[in-house]
mmCIF file of N, CA and C in Angstrom:
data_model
loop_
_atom_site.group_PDB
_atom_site.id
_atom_site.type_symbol
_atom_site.label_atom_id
_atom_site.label_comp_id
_atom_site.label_asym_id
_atom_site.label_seq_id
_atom_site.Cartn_x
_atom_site.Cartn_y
_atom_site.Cartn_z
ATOM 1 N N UNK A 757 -9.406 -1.432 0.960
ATOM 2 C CA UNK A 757 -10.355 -0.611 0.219
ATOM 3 C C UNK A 757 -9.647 0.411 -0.650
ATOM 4 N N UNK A 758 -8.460 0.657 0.024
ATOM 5 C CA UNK A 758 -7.443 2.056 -1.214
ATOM 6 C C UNK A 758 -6.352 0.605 -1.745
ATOM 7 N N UNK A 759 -6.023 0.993 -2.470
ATOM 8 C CA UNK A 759 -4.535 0.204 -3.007
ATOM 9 C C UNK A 759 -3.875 1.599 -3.573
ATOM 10 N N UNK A 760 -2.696 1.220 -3.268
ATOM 11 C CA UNK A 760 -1.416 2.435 -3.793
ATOM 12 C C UNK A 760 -0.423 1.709 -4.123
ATOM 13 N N UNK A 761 0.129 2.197 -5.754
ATOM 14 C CA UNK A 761 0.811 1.498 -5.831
ATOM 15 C C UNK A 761 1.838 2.531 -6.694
ATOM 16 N N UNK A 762 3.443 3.117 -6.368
ATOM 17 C CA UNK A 762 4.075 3.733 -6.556
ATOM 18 C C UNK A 762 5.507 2.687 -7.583
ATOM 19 N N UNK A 763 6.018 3.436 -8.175
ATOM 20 C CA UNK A 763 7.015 3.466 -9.398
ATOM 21 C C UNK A 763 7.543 4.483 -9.160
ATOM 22 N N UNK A 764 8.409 4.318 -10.347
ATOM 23 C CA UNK A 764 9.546 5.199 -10.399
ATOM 24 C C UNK A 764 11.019 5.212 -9.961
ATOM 25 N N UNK A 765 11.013 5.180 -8.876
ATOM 26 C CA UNK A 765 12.600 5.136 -7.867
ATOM 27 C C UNK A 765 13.214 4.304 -9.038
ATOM 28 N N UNK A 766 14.885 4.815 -7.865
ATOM 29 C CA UNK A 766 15.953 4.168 -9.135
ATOM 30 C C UNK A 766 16.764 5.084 -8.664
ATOM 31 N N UNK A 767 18.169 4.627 -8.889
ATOM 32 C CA UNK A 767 19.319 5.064 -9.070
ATOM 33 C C UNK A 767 19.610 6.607 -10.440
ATOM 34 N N UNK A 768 20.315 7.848 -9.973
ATOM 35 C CA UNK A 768 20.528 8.320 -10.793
ATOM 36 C C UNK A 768 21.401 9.358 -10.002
ATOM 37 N N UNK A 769 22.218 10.001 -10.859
ATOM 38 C CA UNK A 769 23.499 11.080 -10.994
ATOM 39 C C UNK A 769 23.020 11.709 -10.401
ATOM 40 N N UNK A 770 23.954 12.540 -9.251
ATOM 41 C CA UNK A 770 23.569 13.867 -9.173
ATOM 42 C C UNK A 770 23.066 15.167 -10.080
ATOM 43 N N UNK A 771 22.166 15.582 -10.685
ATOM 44 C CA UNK A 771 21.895 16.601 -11.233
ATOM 45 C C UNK A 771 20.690 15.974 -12.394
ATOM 46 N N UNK A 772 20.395 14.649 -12.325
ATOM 47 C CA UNK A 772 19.806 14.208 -12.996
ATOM 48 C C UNK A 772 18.248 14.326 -12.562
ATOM 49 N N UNK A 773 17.254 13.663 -13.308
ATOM 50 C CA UNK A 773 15.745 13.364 -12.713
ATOM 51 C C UNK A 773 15.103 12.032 -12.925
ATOM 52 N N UNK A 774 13.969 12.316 -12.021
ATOM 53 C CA UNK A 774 12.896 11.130 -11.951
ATOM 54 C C UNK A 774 11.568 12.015 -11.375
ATOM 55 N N UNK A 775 11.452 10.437 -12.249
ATOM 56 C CA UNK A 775 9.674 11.163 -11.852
ATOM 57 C C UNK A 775 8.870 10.040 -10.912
ATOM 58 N N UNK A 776 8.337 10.125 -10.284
ATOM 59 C CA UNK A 776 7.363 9.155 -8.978
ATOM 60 C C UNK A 776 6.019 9.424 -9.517
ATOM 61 N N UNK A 777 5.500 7.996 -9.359
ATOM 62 C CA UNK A 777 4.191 8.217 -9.798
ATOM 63 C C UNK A 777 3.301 6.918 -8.874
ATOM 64 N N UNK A 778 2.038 7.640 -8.295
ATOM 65 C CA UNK A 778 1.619 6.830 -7.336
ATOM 66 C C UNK A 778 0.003 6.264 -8.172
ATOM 67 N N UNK A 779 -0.425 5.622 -8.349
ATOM 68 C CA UNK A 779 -1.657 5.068 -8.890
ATOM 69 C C UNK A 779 -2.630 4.900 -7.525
ATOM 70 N N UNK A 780 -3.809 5.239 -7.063
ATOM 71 C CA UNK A 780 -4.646 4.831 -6.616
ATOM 72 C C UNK A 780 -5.623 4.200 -7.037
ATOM 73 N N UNK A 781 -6.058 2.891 -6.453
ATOM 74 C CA UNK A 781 -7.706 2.139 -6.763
ATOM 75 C C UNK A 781 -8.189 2.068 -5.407
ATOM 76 N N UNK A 782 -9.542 1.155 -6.050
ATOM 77 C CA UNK A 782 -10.274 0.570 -4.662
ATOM 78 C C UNK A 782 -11.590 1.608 -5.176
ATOM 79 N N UNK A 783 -12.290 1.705 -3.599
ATOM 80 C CA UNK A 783 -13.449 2.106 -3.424
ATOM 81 C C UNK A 783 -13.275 3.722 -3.345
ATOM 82 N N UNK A 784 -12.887 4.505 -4.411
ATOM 83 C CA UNK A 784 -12.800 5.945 -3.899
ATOM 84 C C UNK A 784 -13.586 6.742 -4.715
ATOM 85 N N UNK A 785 -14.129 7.414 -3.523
ATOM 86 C CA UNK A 785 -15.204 8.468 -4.228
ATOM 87 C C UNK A 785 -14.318 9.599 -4.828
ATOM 88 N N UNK A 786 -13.577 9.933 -3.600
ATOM 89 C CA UNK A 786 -12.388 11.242 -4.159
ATOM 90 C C UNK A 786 -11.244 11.426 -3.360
ATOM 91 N N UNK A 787 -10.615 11.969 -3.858
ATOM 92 C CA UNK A 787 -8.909 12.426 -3.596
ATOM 93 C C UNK A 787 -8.610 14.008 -2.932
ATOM 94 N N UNK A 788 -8.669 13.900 -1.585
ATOM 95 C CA UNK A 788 -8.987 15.419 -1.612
ATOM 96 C C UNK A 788 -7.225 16.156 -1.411
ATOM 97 N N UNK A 789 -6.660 15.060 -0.865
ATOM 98 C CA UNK A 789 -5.077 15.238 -0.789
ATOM 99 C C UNK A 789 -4.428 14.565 -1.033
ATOM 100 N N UNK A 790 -3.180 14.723 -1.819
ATOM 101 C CA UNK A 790 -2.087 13.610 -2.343
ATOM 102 C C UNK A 790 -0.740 13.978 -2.456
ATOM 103 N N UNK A 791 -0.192 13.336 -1.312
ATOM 104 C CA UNK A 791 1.300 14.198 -0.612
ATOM 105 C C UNK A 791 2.253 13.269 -0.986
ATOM 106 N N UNK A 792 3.454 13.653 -1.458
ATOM 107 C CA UNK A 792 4.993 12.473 -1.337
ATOM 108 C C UNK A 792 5.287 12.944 0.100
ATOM 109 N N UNK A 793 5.805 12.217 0.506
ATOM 110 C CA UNK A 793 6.761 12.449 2.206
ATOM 111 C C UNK A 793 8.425 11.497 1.914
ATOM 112 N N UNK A 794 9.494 11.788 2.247
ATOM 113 C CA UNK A 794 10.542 10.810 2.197
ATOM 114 C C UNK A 794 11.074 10.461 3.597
ATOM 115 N N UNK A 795 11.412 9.563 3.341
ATOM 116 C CA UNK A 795 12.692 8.976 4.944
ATOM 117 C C UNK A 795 13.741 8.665 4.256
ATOM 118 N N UNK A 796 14.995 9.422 5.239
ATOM 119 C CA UNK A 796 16.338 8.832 5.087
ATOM 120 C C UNK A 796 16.541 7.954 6.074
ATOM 121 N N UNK A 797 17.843 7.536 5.751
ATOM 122 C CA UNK A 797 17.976 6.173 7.306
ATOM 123 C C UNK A 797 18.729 7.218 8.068
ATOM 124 N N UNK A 798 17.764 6.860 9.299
ATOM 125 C CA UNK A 798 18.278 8.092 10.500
ATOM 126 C C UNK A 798 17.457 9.010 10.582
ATOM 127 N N UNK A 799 16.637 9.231 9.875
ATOM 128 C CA UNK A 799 15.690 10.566 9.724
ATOM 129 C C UNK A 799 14.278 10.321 9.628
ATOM 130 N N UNK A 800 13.721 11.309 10.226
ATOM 131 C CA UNK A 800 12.207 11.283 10.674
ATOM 132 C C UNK A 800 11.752 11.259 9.032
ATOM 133 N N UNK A 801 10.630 10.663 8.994
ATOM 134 C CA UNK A 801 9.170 10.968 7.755
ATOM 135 C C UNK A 801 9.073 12.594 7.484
ATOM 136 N N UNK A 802 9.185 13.539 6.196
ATOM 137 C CA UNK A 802 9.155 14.391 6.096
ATOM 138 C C UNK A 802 8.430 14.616 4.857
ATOM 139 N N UNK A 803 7.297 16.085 4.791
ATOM 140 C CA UNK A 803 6.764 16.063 3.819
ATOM 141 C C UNK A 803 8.004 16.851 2.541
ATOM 142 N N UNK A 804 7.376 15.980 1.426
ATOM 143 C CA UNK A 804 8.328 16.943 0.202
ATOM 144 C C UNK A 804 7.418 17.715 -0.375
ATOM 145 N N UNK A 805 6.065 17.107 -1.142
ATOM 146 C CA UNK A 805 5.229 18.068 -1.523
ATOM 147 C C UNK A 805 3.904 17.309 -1.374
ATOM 148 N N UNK A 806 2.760 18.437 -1.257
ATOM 149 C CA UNK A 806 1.289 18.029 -1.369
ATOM 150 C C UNK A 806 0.085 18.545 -2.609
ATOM 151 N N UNK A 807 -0.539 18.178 -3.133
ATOM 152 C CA UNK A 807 -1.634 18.340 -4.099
ATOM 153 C C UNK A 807 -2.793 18.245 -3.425
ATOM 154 N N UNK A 808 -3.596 19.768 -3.014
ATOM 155 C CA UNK A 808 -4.668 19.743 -2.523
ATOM 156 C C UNK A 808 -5.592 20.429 -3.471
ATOM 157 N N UNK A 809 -7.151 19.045 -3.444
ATOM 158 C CA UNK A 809 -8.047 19.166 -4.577
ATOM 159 C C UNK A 809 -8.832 20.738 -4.655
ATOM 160 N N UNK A 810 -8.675 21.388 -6.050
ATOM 161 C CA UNK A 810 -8.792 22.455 -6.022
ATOM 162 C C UNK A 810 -7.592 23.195 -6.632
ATOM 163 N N UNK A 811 -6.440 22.695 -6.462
ATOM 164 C CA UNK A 811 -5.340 22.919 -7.513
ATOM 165 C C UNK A 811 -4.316 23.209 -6.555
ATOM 166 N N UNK A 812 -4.372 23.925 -5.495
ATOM 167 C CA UNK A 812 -3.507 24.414 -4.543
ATOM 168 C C UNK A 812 -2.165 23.551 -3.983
ATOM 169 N N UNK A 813 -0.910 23.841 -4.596
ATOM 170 C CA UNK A 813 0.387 22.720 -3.715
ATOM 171 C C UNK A 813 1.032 23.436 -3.020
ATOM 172 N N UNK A 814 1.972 22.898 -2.049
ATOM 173 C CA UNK A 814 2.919 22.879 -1.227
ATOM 174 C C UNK A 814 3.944 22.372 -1.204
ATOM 175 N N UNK A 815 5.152 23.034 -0.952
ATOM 176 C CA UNK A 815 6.209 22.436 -1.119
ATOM 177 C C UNK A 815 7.093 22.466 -0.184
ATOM 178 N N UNK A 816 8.262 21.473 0.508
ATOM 179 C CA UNK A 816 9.314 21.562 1.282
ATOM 180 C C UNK A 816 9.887 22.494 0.604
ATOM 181 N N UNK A 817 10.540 23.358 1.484
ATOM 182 C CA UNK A 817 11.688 24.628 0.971
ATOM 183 C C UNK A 817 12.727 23.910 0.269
ATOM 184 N N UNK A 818 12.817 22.941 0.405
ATOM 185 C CA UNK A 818 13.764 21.953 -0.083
ATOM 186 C C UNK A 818 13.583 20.974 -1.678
ATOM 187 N N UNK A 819 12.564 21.153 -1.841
ATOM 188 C CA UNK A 819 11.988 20.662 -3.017
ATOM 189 C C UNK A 819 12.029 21.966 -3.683
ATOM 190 N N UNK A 820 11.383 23.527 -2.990
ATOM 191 C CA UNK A 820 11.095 24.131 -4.209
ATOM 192 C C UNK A 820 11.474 24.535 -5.737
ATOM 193 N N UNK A 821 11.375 24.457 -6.559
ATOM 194 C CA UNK A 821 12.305 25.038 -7.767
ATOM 195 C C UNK A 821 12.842 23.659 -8.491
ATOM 196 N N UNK A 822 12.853 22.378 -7.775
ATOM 197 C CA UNK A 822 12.883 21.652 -8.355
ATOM 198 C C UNK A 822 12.533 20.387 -8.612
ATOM 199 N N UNK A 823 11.741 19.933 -7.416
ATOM 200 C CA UNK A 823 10.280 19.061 -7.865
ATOM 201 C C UNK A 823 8.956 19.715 -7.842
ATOM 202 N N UNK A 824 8.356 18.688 -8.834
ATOM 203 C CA UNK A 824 6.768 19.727 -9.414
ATOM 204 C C UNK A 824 5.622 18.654 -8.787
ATOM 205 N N UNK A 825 4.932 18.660 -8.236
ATOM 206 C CA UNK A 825 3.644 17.954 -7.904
ATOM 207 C C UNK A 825 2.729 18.425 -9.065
ATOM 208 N N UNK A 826 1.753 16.877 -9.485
ATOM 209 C CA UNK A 826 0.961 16.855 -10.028
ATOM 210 C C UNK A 826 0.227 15.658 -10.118
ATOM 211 N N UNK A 827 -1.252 15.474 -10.673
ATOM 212 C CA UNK A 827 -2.206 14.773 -10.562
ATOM 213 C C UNK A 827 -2.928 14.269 -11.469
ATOM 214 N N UNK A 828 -3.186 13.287 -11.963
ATOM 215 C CA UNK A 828 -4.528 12.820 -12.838
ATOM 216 C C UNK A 828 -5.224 12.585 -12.166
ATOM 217 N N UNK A 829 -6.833 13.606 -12.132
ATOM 218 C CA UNK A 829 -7.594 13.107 -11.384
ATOM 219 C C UNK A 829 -8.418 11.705 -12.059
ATOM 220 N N UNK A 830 -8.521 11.864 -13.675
ATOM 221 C CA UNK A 830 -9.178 10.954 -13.866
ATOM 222 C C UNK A 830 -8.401 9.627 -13.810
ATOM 223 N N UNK A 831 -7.408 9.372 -13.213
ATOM 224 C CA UNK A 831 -6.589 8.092 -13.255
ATOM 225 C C UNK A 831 -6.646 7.971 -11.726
ATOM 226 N N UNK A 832 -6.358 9.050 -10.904
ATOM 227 C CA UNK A 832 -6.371 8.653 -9.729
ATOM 228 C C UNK A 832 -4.937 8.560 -9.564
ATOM 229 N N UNK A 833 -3.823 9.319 -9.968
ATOM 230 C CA UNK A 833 -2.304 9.160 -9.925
ATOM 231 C C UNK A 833 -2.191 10.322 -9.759
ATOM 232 N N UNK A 834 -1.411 10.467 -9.148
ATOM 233 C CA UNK A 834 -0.099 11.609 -8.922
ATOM 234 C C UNK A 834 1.171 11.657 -9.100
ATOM 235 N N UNK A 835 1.883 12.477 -9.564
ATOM 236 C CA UNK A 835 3.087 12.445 -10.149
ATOM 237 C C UNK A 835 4.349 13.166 -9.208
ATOM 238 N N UNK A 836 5.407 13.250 -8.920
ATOM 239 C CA UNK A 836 6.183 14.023 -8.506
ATOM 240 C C UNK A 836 7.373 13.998 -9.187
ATOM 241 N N UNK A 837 7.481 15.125 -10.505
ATOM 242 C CA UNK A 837 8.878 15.453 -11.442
ATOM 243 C C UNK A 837 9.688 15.963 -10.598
ATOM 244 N N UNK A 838 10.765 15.200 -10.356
ATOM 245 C CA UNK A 838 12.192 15.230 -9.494
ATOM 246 C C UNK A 838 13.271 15.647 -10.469
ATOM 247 N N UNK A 839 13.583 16.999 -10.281
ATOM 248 C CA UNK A 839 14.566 17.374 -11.107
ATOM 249 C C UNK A 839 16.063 18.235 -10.072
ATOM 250 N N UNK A 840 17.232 18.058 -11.042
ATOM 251 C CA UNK A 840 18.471 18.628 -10.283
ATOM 252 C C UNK A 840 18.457 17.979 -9.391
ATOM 253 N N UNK A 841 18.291 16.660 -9.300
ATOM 254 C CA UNK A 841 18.244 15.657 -7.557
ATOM 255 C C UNK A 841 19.640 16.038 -7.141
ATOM 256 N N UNK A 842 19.856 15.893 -6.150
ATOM 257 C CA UNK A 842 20.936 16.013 -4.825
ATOM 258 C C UNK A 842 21.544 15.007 -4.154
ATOM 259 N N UNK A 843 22.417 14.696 -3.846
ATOM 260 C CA UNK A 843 22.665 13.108 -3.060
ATOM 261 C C UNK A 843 21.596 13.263 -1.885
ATOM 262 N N UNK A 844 21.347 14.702 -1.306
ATOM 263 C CA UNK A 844 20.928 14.937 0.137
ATOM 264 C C UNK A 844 18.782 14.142 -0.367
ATOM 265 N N UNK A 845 19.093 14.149 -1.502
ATOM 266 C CA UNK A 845 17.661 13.697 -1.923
ATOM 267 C C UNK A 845 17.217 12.161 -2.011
ATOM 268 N N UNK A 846 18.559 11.598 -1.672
ATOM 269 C CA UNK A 846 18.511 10.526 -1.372
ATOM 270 C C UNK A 846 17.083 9.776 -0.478
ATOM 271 N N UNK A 847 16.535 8.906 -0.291
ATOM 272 C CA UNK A 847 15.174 8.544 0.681
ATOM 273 C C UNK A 847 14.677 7.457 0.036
ATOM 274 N N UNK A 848 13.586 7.084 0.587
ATOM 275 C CA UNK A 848 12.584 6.206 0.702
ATOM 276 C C UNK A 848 11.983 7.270 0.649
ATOM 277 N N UNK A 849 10.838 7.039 -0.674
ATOM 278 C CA UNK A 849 9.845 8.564 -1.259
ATOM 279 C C UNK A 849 8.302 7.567 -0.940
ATOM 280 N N UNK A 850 7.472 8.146 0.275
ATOM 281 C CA UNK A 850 6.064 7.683 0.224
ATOM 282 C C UNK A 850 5.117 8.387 -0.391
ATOM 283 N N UNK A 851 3.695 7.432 -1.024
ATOM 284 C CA UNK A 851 3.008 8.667 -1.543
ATOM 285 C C UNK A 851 1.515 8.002 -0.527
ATOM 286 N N UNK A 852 1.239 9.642 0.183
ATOM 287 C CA UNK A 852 0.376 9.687 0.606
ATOM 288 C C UNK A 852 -1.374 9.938 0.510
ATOM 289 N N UNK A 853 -2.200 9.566 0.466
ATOM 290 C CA UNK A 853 -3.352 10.036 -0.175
ATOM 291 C C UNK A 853 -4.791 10.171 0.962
ATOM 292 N N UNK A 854 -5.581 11.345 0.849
ATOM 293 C CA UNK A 854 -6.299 11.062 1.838
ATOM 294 C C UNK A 854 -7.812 11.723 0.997
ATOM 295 N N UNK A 855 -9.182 10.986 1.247
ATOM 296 C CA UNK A 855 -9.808 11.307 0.780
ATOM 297 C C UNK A 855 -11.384 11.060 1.169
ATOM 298 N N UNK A 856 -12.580 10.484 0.381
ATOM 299 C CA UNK A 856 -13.678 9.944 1.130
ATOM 300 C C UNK A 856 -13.773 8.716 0.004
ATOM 301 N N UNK A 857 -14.226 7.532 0.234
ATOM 302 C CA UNK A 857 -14.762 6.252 -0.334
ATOM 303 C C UNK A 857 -16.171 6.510 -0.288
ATOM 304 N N UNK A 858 -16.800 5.639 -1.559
ATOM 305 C CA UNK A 858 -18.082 5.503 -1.574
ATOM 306 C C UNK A 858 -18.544 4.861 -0.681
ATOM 307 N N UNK A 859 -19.662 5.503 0.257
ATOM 308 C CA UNK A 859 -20.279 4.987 1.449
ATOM 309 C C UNK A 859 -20.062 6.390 2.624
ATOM 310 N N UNK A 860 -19.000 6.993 2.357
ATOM 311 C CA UNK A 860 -18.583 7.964 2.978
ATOM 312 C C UNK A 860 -17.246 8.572 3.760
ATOM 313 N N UNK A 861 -17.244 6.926 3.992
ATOM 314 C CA UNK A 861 -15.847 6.685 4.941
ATOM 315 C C UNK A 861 -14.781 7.590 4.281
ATOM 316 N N UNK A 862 -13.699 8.311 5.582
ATOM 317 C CA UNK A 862 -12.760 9.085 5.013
ATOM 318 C C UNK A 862 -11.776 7.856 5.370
ATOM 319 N N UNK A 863 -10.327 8.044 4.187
ATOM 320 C CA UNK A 863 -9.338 7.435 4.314
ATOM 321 C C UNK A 863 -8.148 7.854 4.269
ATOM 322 N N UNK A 864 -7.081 7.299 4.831
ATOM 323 C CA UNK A 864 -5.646 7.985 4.689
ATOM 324 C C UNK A 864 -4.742 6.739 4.595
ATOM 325 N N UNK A 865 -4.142 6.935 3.838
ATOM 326 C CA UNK A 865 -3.359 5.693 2.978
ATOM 327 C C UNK A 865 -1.845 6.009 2.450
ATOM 328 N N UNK A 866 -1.483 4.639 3.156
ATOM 329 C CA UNK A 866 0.371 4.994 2.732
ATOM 330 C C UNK A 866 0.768 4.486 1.367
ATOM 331 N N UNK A 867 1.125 4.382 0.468
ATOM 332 C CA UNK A 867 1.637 3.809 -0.447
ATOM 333 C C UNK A 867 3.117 2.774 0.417
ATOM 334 N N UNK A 868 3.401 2.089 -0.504
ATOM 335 C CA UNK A 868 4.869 1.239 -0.161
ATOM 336 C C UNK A 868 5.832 2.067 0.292
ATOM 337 N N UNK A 869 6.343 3.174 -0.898
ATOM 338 C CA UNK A 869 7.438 3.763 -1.001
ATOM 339 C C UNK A 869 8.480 2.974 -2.256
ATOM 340 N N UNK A 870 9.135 3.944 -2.571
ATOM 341 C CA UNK A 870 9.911 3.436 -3.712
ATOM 342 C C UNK A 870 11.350 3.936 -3.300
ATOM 343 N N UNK A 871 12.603 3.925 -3.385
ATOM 344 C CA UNK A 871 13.925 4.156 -3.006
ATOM 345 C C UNK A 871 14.567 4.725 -4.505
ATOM 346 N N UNK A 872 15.181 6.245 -3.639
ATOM 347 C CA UNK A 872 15.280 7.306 -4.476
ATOM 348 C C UNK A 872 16.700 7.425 -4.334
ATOM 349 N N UNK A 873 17.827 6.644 -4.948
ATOM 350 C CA UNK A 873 19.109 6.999 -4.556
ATOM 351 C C UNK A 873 20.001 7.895 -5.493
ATOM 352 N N UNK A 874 20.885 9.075 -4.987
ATOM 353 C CA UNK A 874 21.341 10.171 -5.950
ATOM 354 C C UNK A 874 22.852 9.698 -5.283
ATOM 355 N N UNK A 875 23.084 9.244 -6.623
ATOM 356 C CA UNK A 875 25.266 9.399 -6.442
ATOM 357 C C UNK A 875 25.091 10.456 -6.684
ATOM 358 N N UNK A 876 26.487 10.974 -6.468
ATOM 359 C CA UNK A 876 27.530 12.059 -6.642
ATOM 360 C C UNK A 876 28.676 11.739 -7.705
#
């Protein structure tokens, strides 16, 4: 009933950027949250940043200052501008979305993930 479907990832320099961008379809009435989370190998699921409807974000202390969360609501995408990446930024970047479908039903939905690798 959700489909997620994320872009972006890719190889790039330390100090360089990317941008992640997650598309939602399906049956959705609305988007009330839309979070990236990453995994390294070895490392737990961690949030990087969230977009809660109403305008309000959040950020890992670790993201701040240099990835930006953002949203088309009328597309149903969210964006995450990855800038000054880090090798330590290295991951598997998920995009998370949680919201209500027409009919009512609430949903929470993983995207694939896309692979975010930073040489040095």
């Amino acid at each position: 009933q959700v489909q997620l479907v994320e872009s972006g990832g890719g190889l790039v320099q330390a100090g360089g950027s990317l941008r992640l961008s997650c598309a939602a379809s399906g049956s959705i009435l609305s988007i009330n949250t839309m979070g990236w989370y990453r995994q390294a190998p070895g490392k737990q699921r961690e949030l990087v940043a969230v977009s809660i409807s109403g305008g309000s974000t959040n950020y890992a202390d670790s993201a701040k200052g240099r990835f930006t969360i953002s949203r088309d609501n009328a597309k149903n995408t969210g964006y995450l501008q990855m800038s000054s990446l880090k090798v330590e930024d290295t991951a598997v970047y998920y995009c998370n979305v949680q919201g209500r479908l027409y009919g009512g039903t609430l949903y929470n939905h993983w995207g694939q993930g896309t692979q975010v690798t930073v040489s040095s």
